[in-house]
Amino acid sequence: MTDTAAGSVKLERTNVRSIARAPLVEAPFATTVVELGRERPDIVVLSADLSKYTDIHPFAETFPERFFQLGMAEQNMMGVAGGLAKTGFCPIAVTYTVFATRRAGDQVQMALATGHRTAVIAAFLPGITTPFRASHQGTDDLAIMRAIPGMTVIDPMDATELSAALRAAVSVPGPVYLRGLRASVAEVLVPPYEFEIGRARLLREGSDVGLVGTGLGTQWALEAAELLETRGTSAAVLHVPTIKPFDTTAVVEFASHFRALVSVENHSVVGGLGSAVCEAVAGAGMACRVRRCGVPDRWADAGPLDFIRERLGLDGPSLATSVVDNQEAAR
Amino acid sequence: MTGVIDHWSKDVEYDLDDVALRIRRRVLDMCLGRGQGYAGQGLALADVFAHLYFRVMRRNPDGSLLDRFVLSTGHSAIALFATLGELGVYEEEELRTYGQAGSRIEESPLEGTPGFEITGGSLGQGLSQAVGMALGERLRGSGAKVYCLLSDGELQEGQVWEAAMSASHHHLDNLVAIVDNNHMQADGAPAQVMEVEPVVERLAAFGFVAERIDGHDHEALRRVLPHASVAQHGPVAIVLETVPGKGVETFEHHHKVHYLRLTRDVWDEAIAELG
Ligand SMILES: Cc1ncc(C[n+]2csc(CCOP(=O)(O)OP(=O)(O)O)c2C)c(N)n1
Ligand SMILES: [Mg+2]
């Protein structure tokens, strides 16, 4: 990491690969959760009939006595996780985003968030990474979880960060909501990478426009920035993996260099990263035009990820256009 | 449900074995496009869908359904789509776009898609809406019955039992719950994942008149699923013992029958096997 010299932003820059050249890592969550199981005898994992679909099957096979299959019953699973936490274990309750935050939302809040004990809710299929529409696309989970007192909310951008964030999550007091990425996951951040809860990272320097991303949204922002560069626009990208606690300082510092910002997230434009950026910028009294790019306020389409991104204006070229439009509007 | 049904008449007594076979053919045909889908469920449910849609449920003079069907198990939509195709609600060509980007023949559709009364897929919720419909139809005095299909995996969701409790408390003699007891869920067999048996006794304890039958036995289906005009006493539950992939030998023993992703030649063999 080097201090920014060429760009105008005074934040340390973290190294990233070009999205197109990022290698794929197989089941990074599985690897890390098994490592943690070896290191920490207090780690227990819970599943609601999705162990084969959420990269925790290897843990179940390696540590059968510390793996609890609870069937398709997410509300009960969160309650059971609360009980395990109260007996000194660190539960990692794993399901899909929608079932963790909608179906078992009250149980998450009462059983895991009113106390101070460490517990991880690992939620797979974030945002539009599933073709099943309203029933499986978790496009409101960050908003829901962000509103819970004491909840830490993390949306990792790649394999490196997912593993690092899981390690961090089992080591902080209180509940952590961690979005998971399964199967083959791109490795964009170049290891070694130090993840720190609540800390944003500058991934790309630039002097003309600023993009702020979280989760896969950061990959999409980087794609847009690469495109913009070929068109002569220098775009900076700030990555905000922790939605809560929010790195207001970094976002405000980043925003101070631009007239306009574009936020990019794999989530609704209501209540997630974009909202948090607006809160930070407005809270600091800055005049900065923020364009929130994410899932618009409607049920998203059905289909493969690339198809849905195009439909929602979240593909690289559409995002680049949004950035330029927002910049024009801010003139 | 749209009123467009070209291929059904109340005056015809259908050969339901044949209807079920045609539904099965459509199920396989629907999966050819992407080479994948919930064919296992579609094949397993063809028999009960043939009975429900071609014999049991009543229709209004305009062809729309008087009785109502609630599909709780969203991913089993393929069986309903294929049945609706058989009724002429959907064209074969459109059904072939099953699961494709932007198609309304979704693997797990939302309510408002013709023939789909609720958004299933977030499993374990359908029976509650069926209870609400049964209460509403009773209040309206329509005489309509409500049929709800749910799966054995769904029985693990607490909401199902909240719904069951409310069904018997409110003496819903116009509600029929049909359980697709296929001994399969995402992580394996319920017996290993989370035991749901004894299903019949549990449903009976919650106030249902419950019975278990072979879900592919047409005589048994006729007996436990009488024409909707036949009176019942309180909520009824029918536990269907089904075989995922029924009718295609290789699918019946396929370890990934919960969701099949196969090469074209395997699909072609299956189609040939079905005849
Ligand atoms: C509330 C909820 N939890 C988890 C899932 C993920 N999921 C999809 S299918 C499935 C297994 C369902 O088993 P079953 O309902 O018996 O269906 P079958 O495999 O027999 O078709 C699971 C857990 C879901 N769709 N809804
Ligand atoms: Mg099942």
XYZ file of C-alpha atoms and ligand atoms in Angstrom:
633
model
C 0.000 0.000 0.000
C 1.243 3.451 -0.860
C 0.132 6.902 0.048
C -1.725 8.484 -2.789
C 0.511 10.716 -4.804
C -0.976 11.054 -8.251
C -4.632 11.002 -7.303
C -6.329 13.677 -5.294
C -7.641 11.469 -2.533
C -5.700 11.222 0.718
C -6.432 7.597 1.538
C -4.125 4.624 1.349
C -4.681 2.525 -1.685
C -5.255 -1.237 -1.548
C -4.147 -3.355 -4.493
C -6.745 -4.906 -6.739
C -6.669 -6.950 -9.893
C -8.480 -6.068 -13.043
C -11.916 -7.681 -12.758
C -11.491 -9.477 -16.075
C -8.247 -11.085 -14.907
C -9.265 -12.004 -11.373
C -8.699 -15.719 -10.682
C -11.484 -17.828 -9.212
C -11.219 -19.431 -5.798
C -13.257 -22.521 -4.959
C -15.527 -22.214 -1.918
C -13.460 -19.746 0.123
C -16.069 -19.728 2.877
C -15.763 -23.502 3.266
C -11.988 -23.307 3.533
C -12.028 -20.592 6.148
C -14.799 -22.035 8.268
C -12.943 -25.358 8.457
C -9.709 -23.550 9.422
C -11.607 -21.701 12.124
C -13.084 -24.977 13.335
C -9.545 -26.314 13.820
C -8.305 -23.198 15.584
C -11.327 -22.558 17.733
C -13.157 -25.339 19.577
C -15.961 -22.902 20.408
C -17.011 -22.494 16.781
C -20.295 -24.229 15.954
C -22.143 -24.130 12.649
C -25.896 -24.340 12.090
C -27.765 -25.019 8.879
C -31.409 -24.922 7.851
C -31.381 -27.572 5.106
C -28.885 -25.730 2.948
C -25.516 -27.120 3.976
C -24.792 -28.347 0.456
C -25.734 -24.991 -1.021
C -23.860 -22.675 1.309
C -20.323 -24.091 1.396
C -20.511 -25.483 4.914
C -20.749 -29.141 4.020
C -16.960 -29.581 4.541
C -17.313 -28.239 8.082
C -20.203 -30.623 8.724
C -18.053 -33.541 7.583
C -14.947 -32.460 9.462
C -16.637 -31.536 12.728
C -19.902 -33.472 12.826
C -20.315 -32.938 16.561
C -20.117 -29.167 16.122
C -22.467 -29.021 13.167
C -26.192 -28.770 13.823
C -28.645 -29.516 11.065
C -31.975 -27.949 11.989
C -33.984 -28.595 8.878
C -35.889 -26.004 6.937
C -36.731 -23.941 10.007
C -34.799 -20.681 10.020
C -36.631 -19.051 12.908
C -35.810 -21.966 15.152
C -32.211 -21.949 13.909
C -31.678 -18.340 14.993
C -33.190 -19.086 18.387
C -30.980 -22.145 18.777
C -27.958 -20.018 17.792
C -28.893 -17.618 20.591
C -28.954 -20.499 23.057
C -25.582 -21.814 21.905
C -24.097 -18.335 22.247
C -25.360 -18.215 25.810
C -23.494 -21.411 26.638
C -20.171 -20.013 25.485
C -20.088 -21.114 21.866
C -19.652 -18.924 18.827
C -22.484 -19.884 16.498
C -22.308 -19.370 12.751
C -25.891 -19.663 11.517
C -25.933 -20.160 7.773
C -28.764 -19.768 5.286
C -29.771 -17.500 2.393
C -30.089 -13.730 2.845
C -33.884 -13.649 2.530
C -34.479 -16.377 5.083
C -32.031 -14.904 7.590
C -33.389 -11.399 7.430
C -37.048 -11.756 6.509
C -38.247 -15.127 7.754
C -36.155 -15.140 10.895
C -35.829 -11.386 11.289
C -37.439 -11.167 14.702
C -35.506 -14.150 16.017
C -32.254 -12.580 14.811
C -33.119 -9.403 16.655
C -34.356 -10.918 19.910
C -32.109 -13.967 20.251
C -28.897 -12.560 18.808
C -28.988 -8.768 18.906
C -30.312 -7.831 22.333
C -27.261 -9.344 24.006
C -23.553 -8.845 23.549
C -22.457 -12.341 22.630
C -20.555 -13.159 19.481
C -22.699 -14.721 16.776
C -22.382 -14.771 13.013
C -25.256 -14.860 10.583
C -23.754 -15.948 7.289
C -26.213 -15.251 4.499
C -25.673 -16.513 0.971
C -27.291 -15.484 -2.336
C -26.884 -11.761 -1.782
C -28.949 -9.415 -3.911
C -29.523 -10.486 -7.483
C -27.158 -13.475 -7.512
C -30.116 -15.864 -7.892
C -32.604 -16.204 -10.727
C -35.510 -16.766 -8.319
C -37.073 -13.370 -7.930
C -38.765 -11.971 -4.830
C -38.578 -15.229 -2.889
C -34.796 -15.591 -3.064
C -33.309 -12.237 -4.085
C -32.134 -10.607 -0.885
C -32.203 -6.999 -1.972
C -33.304 -5.504 1.332
C -31.144 -7.385 3.821
C -28.523 -4.682 4.315
C -31.243 -2.142 5.036
C -32.975 -4.439 7.515
C -29.795 -5.462 9.303
C -28.395 -1.941 9.367
C -31.384 -0.793 11.375
C -30.704 -3.269 14.181
C -28.875 -1.758 17.168
C -25.446 -3.261 17.671
C -25.474 -5.337 14.488
C -22.301 -5.365 12.434
C -23.093 -5.630 8.720
C -20.511 -6.742 6.148
C -20.833 -7.174 2.389
C -17.529 -8.647 1.146
C -16.472 -7.919 -2.416
C -14.529 -11.077 -3.228
C -13.017 -14.340 -1.995
C -10.151 -12.688 -0.135
C -12.422 -10.388 1.772
C -15.049 -13.020 2.508
C -12.475 -15.166 4.280
C -10.940 -12.232 6.115
C -14.324 -10.889 7.167
C -15.406 -14.271 8.512
C -12.266 -14.367 10.621
C -12.979 -10.896 11.928
C -16.642 -11.689 12.572
C -15.974 -14.547 14.981
C -13.669 -12.327 16.992
C -15.819 -9.308 17.786
C -18.460 -9.037 20.484
C -22.082 -8.927 19.351
C -23.841 -10.236 16.260
C -22.408 -9.919 12.756
C -24.416 -10.171 9.560
C -22.074 -11.369 6.827
C -23.102 -11.767 3.216
C -21.631 -14.930 1.727
C -20.484 -15.838 -1.781
C -20.526 -19.514 -2.673
C -18.798 -21.896 -5.074
C -16.309 -20.172 -7.437
C -15.611 -16.681 -6.181
C -13.372 -14.116 -7.857
C -10.229 -13.009 -6.039
C -9.933 -9.327 -6.798
C -8.128 -8.055 -3.732
C -4.506 -9.104 -3.833
C -3.458 -10.999 -0.702
C -2.148 -10.238 1.835
C -5.147 -8.102 2.639
C -5.947 -6.896 6.100
C -9.625 -6.633 6.702
C -10.746 -4.395 9.493
C -14.373 -4.111 10.548
C -15.612 -0.572 9.938
C -12.805 0.424 7.596
C -13.255 1.516 4.005
C -10.530 1.050 1.387
C -9.472 3.122 -1.563
C -9.094 0.685 -4.457
C -8.498 3.063 -7.288
C -7.222 6.598 -7.515
C -8.835 9.102 -9.783
C -9.329 12.813 -10.129
C -12.504 13.288 -12.170
C -15.232 11.205 -10.566
C -15.787 9.140 -7.443
C -17.511 5.786 -7.075
C -18.334 4.130 -3.778
C -19.100 0.425 -3.725
C -19.810 -2.468 -1.397
C -19.924 -6.212 -1.985
C -20.184 -7.251 -5.615
C -21.173 -3.645 -6.263
C -17.511 -2.750 -5.800
C -16.528 -5.170 -8.570
C -19.132 -3.525 -10.784
C -17.815 -0.084 -9.840
C -14.293 -1.179 -10.782
C -15.564 -2.413 -14.150
C -17.176 0.973 -14.747
C -13.995 2.773 -13.664
C -11.880 0.706 -16.068
C -14.284 1.578 -18.861
C -14.281 5.262 -17.974
C -10.502 5.301 -18.049
C -10.504 4.091 -21.646
C -12.726 7.081 -22.374
C -10.401 9.531 -20.686
C -12.252 9.921 -17.400
C -10.266 9.260 -14.270
C -12.477 7.501 -11.716
C -11.621 6.796 -8.093
C -13.230 3.843 -6.318
C -13.795 3.626 -2.590
C -14.798 0.220 -1.240
C -16.956 0.159 1.887
C -17.282 -3.484 2.956
C -18.693 -2.685 6.373
C -22.115 -1.132 6.057
C -22.303 -0.881 9.818
C -20.382 0.545 11.609
C -20.032 2.879 8.644
C -16.694 4.503 7.851
C -18.117 8.013 7.749
C -14.668 9.592 7.984
C -13.369 7.856 4.874
C -16.538 8.490 2.877
C -16.554 12.169 3.792
C -12.856 12.506 2.984
C -13.446 10.764 -0.350
C -16.498 12.902 -1.118
C -14.628 16.114 -0.395
C -12.691 15.651 -3.633
C -15.675 15.372 -5.931
C -18.756 17.364 -6.842
C -20.636 14.169 -7.469
C -20.526 10.592 -6.211
C -22.061 7.383 -7.485
C -22.777 4.528 -5.105
C -22.959 0.986 -6.449
C -24.461 -1.937 -4.559
C -25.940 -5.378 -5.082
C -28.968 -4.280 -3.075
C -31.953 -1.991 -3.203
C -31.274 1.707 -3.534
C -33.416 2.029 -0.423
C -31.632 1.778 2.886
C -28.292 0.259 1.923
C -24.923 1.679 0.922
C -26.367 4.550 -1.112
C -28.495 5.674 1.782
C -25.581 5.420 4.182
C -23.413 7.508 1.838
C -26.119 10.177 1.645
C -26.420 10.214 5.416
C -22.659 10.612 5.799
C -22.311 13.334 3.180
C -25.392 15.300 4.226
C -24.444 14.835 7.873
C -21.108 16.503 7.168
C -22.882 19.395 5.489
C -21.304 18.758 2.118
C -22.721 19.812 -1.198
C -22.227 16.628 -3.164
C -24.619 15.141 -5.679
C -25.067 11.418 -4.924
C -26.498 9.030 -7.467
C -27.492 5.704 -5.946
C -27.085 2.742 -8.301
C -28.538 -0.549 -7.161
C -31.760 -2.475 -7.463
C -34.506 0.069 -8.073
C -37.550 0.065 -5.826
C -39.230 -2.886 -7.532
C -38.913 -6.674 -7.584
C -35.944 -7.500 -9.761
C -36.036 -9.679 -12.873
C -35.507 -13.415 -13.167
C -32.429 -14.701 -14.933
C -28.652 -15.031 -14.732
C -26.710 -12.315 -12.939
C -25.416 -10.595 -16.076
C -28.909 -10.456 -17.524
C -30.384 -8.904 -14.388
C -27.520 -6.417 -14.144
C -28.222 -5.222 -17.655
C -31.933 -4.966 -16.951
C -31.273 -2.848 -13.887
C -28.520 -0.669 -15.332
C -25.847 -2.281 -13.181
C -23.578 -3.565 -15.944
C -20.277 -1.772 -16.510
C -21.340 0.338 -19.505
C -24.629 1.426 -17.904
C -22.860 2.353 -14.702
C -20.268 4.350 -16.643
C -23.118 6.261 -18.273
C -24.707 6.923 -14.883
C -21.417 8.295 -13.620
C -21.080 10.665 -16.562
C -24.725 11.760 -16.303
C -24.379 12.461 -12.618
C -21.222 14.439 -13.253
C -22.972 16.541 -15.899
C -25.908 17.153 -13.575
C -23.552 18.397 -10.885
C -21.966 21.020 -13.120
C -56.354 -18.185 -13.150
C -57.219 -16.956 -16.577
C -60.370 -18.286 -18.146
C -58.547 -19.488 -21.231
C -58.856 -23.229 -21.240
C -59.212 -24.741 -24.628
C -58.614 -28.327 -23.777
C -61.090 -29.101 -21.023
C -64.797 -29.745 -20.798
C -66.866 -30.588 -17.759
C -68.818 -33.078 -19.805
C -65.850 -35.266 -20.563
C -64.550 -37.958 -18.298
C -60.822 -37.853 -18.857
C -58.475 -40.778 -18.916
C -56.337 -39.494 -16.087
C -53.531 -41.964 -16.646
C -53.216 -40.503 -20.081
C -53.467 -36.914 -18.839
C -50.715 -37.622 -16.305
C -48.520 -39.075 -19.029
C -49.031 -35.998 -21.160
C -48.161 -33.747 -18.222
C -44.983 -35.767 -17.707
C -44.045 -35.353 -21.361
C -44.501 -31.616 -21.082
C -42.359 -31.498 -17.957
C -39.446 -33.078 -19.809
C -40.051 -30.935 -22.857
C -39.893 -27.814 -20.682
C -36.467 -28.760 -19.363
C -34.887 -29.234 -22.788
C -34.258 -25.540 -23.355
C -31.653 -25.135 -20.639
C -31.106 -28.815 -19.951
C -32.133 -28.324 -16.357
C -35.050 -27.877 -14.012
C -37.251 -29.371 -11.328
C -38.211 -32.307 -13.515
C -38.141 -34.677 -10.553
C -40.970 -32.812 -8.836
C -42.872 -32.320 -12.080
C -42.855 -36.022 -12.869
C -43.790 -36.933 -9.297
C -46.750 -34.575 -9.136
C -48.212 -35.271 -12.580
C -50.703 -37.784 -11.204
C -52.214 -35.599 -8.505
C -52.309 -32.578 -10.817
C -54.171 -34.611 -13.439
C -56.798 -35.476 -10.840
C -57.080 -31.972 -9.385
C -57.322 -30.094 -12.658
C -59.172 -32.640 -14.797
C -61.590 -34.145 -12.288
C -61.686 -32.644 -8.787
C -61.765 -28.854 -8.989
C -64.896 -27.184 -10.319
C -65.078 -24.400 -12.863
C -67.352 -21.442 -13.387
C -69.316 -21.205 -16.639
C -66.604 -18.904 -18.062
C -64.011 -21.609 -17.535
C -62.273 -19.984 -14.574
C -61.794 -22.095 -11.481
C -64.453 -22.030 -8.767
C -62.263 -24.003 -6.409
C -58.847 -22.632 -5.699
C -55.386 -24.095 -5.808
C -52.484 -22.793 -3.758
C -48.986 -23.940 -4.655
C -46.897 -23.464 -1.548
C -43.929 -25.403 -2.899
C -42.865 -22.706 -5.347
C -40.179 -24.742 -7.092
C -42.737 -27.412 -8.025
C -44.270 -24.852 -10.388
C -43.134 -26.938 -13.336
C -45.921 -29.444 -12.569
C -48.550 -26.710 -12.552
C -47.176 -25.059 -15.693
C -47.227 -28.397 -17.504
C -50.797 -29.016 -16.337
C -51.850 -25.547 -17.432
C -50.190 -26.265 -20.759
C -52.339 -29.357 -21.029
C -55.384 -27.153 -20.373
C -54.356 -24.681 -23.044
C -53.520 -21.811 -20.703
C -49.934 -21.773 -21.959
C -48.607 -22.593 -25.413
C -46.040 -25.337 -25.754
C -43.614 -22.860 -27.256
C -43.748 -20.537 -24.276
C -43.457 -23.408 -21.812
C -40.165 -24.285 -23.493
C -38.738 -20.997 -22.217
C -38.964 -22.433 -18.678
C -36.331 -20.805 -16.480
C -34.846 -18.716 -19.276
C -33.829 -15.110 -18.740
C -36.852 -12.870 -18.755
C -39.394 -15.662 -19.346
C -42.587 -15.643 -17.311
C -42.315 -19.430 -17.099
C -40.169 -19.046 -14.023
C -38.802 -21.895 -11.982
C -40.474 -20.357 -8.945
C -42.974 -17.733 -10.134
C -44.655 -14.866 -8.353
C -48.377 -14.473 -7.861
C -50.114 -12.979 -10.849
C -48.493 -15.396 -13.262
C -51.576 -17.052 -14.809
C -52.565 -20.003 -12.649
C -50.489 -18.989 -9.640
C -52.504 -17.604 -6.745
C -49.610 -16.918 -4.406
C -45.885 -16.344 -4.417
C -44.454 -19.611 -3.160
C -40.770 -20.397 -2.982
C -40.132 -18.877 0.383
C -41.259 -22.247 1.615
C -43.731 -22.980 4.367
C -46.017 -20.018 3.807
C -48.707 -21.298 1.452
C -50.956 -23.063 3.906
C -51.565 -19.800 5.776
C -52.806 -18.108 2.623
C -54.912 -21.177 1.871
C -56.477 -20.836 5.333
C -57.211 -17.200 4.580
C -58.791 -18.111 1.254
C -60.871 -20.846 2.894
C -62.086 -18.360 5.504
C -62.832 -15.810 2.790
C -64.647 -18.216 0.509
C -66.724 -19.429 3.416
C -67.563 -15.857 4.406
C -68.541 -15.075 0.823
C -70.682 -18.187 0.728
C -69.139 -19.194 -2.583
C -68.986 -22.873 -1.715
C -65.461 -23.002 -3.093
C -62.867 -25.353 -1.703
C -59.212 -24.542 -1.369
C -56.534 -27.098 -2.232
C -53.005 -26.452 -1.048
C -49.929 -28.391 -2.080
C -46.988 -28.373 0.263
C -43.892 -30.529 0.605
C -42.434 -32.650 3.360
C -39.525 -30.236 3.766
C -41.989 -27.427 4.323
C -43.460 -29.282 7.276
C -40.335 -28.268 9.171
C -41.316 -24.605 9.054
C -43.181 -23.550 12.181
C -45.640 -21.473 10.174
C -47.124 -24.628 8.650
C -48.225 -25.751 12.088
C -49.549 -22.323 12.982
C -51.630 -22.555 9.818
C -52.717 -26.109 10.624
C -53.818 -25.069 14.094
C -55.879 -22.211 12.673
C -57.472 -24.461 10.047
C -58.960 -26.825 12.597
C -59.749 -24.101 15.109
C -61.857 -22.411 12.458
C -63.402 -25.719 11.335
C -62.364 -25.241 7.735
C -64.340 -27.941 5.976
C -63.405 -26.358 2.649
C -59.658 -26.801 2.980
C -57.626 -29.702 1.641
C -53.896 -29.834 2.347
C -51.929 -32.135 0.074
C -48.462 -33.069 1.253
C -45.891 -34.145 -1.316
C -44.160 -36.619 0.975
C -41.269 -37.463 -1.326
C -38.700 -38.103 1.410
C -36.389 -35.559 -0.133
C -35.198 -32.059 0.642
C -32.115 -29.994 -0.172
C -29.630 -31.660 2.177
C -30.988 -35.192 1.889
C -33.865 -37.211 3.287
C -35.951 -35.589 6.029
C -35.241 -38.633 8.183
C -31.610 -37.476 8.283
C -32.099 -33.738 7.985
C -35.027 -33.241 10.371
C -37.591 -35.945 10.897
C -41.132 -34.996 9.914
C -42.778 -38.378 10.506
C -45.234 -39.473 11.676
C -46.852 -36.987 9.286
C -50.371 -38.388 9.350
C -50.508 -38.616 13.125
C -49.081 -35.125 13.504
C -51.602 -33.606 11.131
C -54.377 -35.552 12.830
C -53.244 -34.206 16.184
C -53.652 -30.725 14.728
C -57.257 -31.509 13.808
C -57.019 -32.699 10.212
C -58.739 -35.752 8.837
C -55.511 -37.170 7.501
C -54.668 -40.123 5.307
C -51.592 -41.443 3.552
C -51.749 -42.902 0.069
C -49.448 -43.849 -2.777
C -49.349 -40.628 -4.782
C -49.159 -42.527 -8.053
C -52.086 -44.867 -7.369
C -54.932 -43.458 -9.409
C -57.577 -45.526 -7.628
C -56.412 -44.209 -4.269
C -56.326 -40.640 -5.636
C -59.923 -41.060 -6.758
C -60.942 -42.275 -3.331
C -59.268 -39.646 -1.135
C -59.746 -36.741 -3.532
C -63.453 -36.862 -4.379
C -65.088 -34.278 -6.606
C -64.950 -30.919 -4.844
C -68.729 -30.859 -4.413
C -68.514 -33.725 -1.905
C -68.891 -32.433 1.673
C -66.059 -32.900 4.155
C -65.950 -32.560 7.911
C -63.207 -30.173 8.915
C -59.876 -29.716 7.185
C -58.534 -32.692 5.264
C -54.902 -33.628 4.749
C -53.729 -36.079 2.146
C -50.195 -37.309 2.477
C -48.948 -38.452 -0.898
C -46.083 -40.887 -0.962
C -44.396 -39.816 -4.165
C -41.286 -40.829 -6.034
C -39.270 -37.921 -7.437
C -38.704 -38.493 -11.145
C -41.601 -40.981 -11.314
C -41.898 -42.559 -14.732
C -38.253 -42.226 -15.725
C -36.284 -45.027 -14.147
C -32.891 -43.290 -14.230
C -34.319 -40.151 -12.614
C -36.014 -42.123 -9.853
C -32.585 -43.222 -8.698
C -30.707 -40.037 -9.532
C -28.884 -38.634 -6.502
C -29.527 -35.079 -7.651
C -33.200 -35.507 -8.481
C -34.060 -32.435 -6.346
C -32.728 -30.418 -9.284
C -31.720 -32.077 -12.530
C -29.019 -30.679 -14.770
C -28.421 -33.123 -17.590
C -26.987 -33.413 -21.071
C -29.264 -33.468 -24.076
C -28.839 -37.190 -24.715
C -29.957 -38.031 -21.171
C -33.069 -35.891 -21.586
C -33.738 -37.549 -24.939
C -33.428 -40.988 -23.366
C -35.856 -39.956 -20.646
C -38.363 -38.762 -23.212
C -38.020 -42.031 -25.079
C -38.455 -43.989 -21.866
C -41.655 -42.151 -21.021
C -43.076 -43.036 -24.420
C -38.078 -20.748 3.812
C -37.141 -21.447 2.898
N -36.002 -21.958 3.395
C -35.110 -22.539 2.580
C -35.340 -22.629 1.236
C -34.291 -23.216 0.317
N -34.773 -24.475 -0.253
C -35.251 -24.550 -1.512
S -35.813 -26.068 -1.895
C -35.393 -26.659 -0.370
C -35.656 -28.081 -0.017
C -37.078 -28.279 0.062
O -37.446 -29.611 0.273
P -38.927 -29.919 -0.121
O -39.719 -28.717 0.213
O -39.348 -31.186 0.487
O -38.903 -29.980 -1.686
P -38.380 -31.138 -2.670
O -36.906 -31.137 -2.645
O -38.943 -32.415 -2.185
O -38.907 -30.724 -3.971
C -34.823 -25.658 0.413
C -34.346 -25.832 1.784
C -36.546 -22.079 0.751
N -36.839 -22.090 -0.555
N -37.427 -21.504 1.593
Mg -39.567 -33.090 -0.347
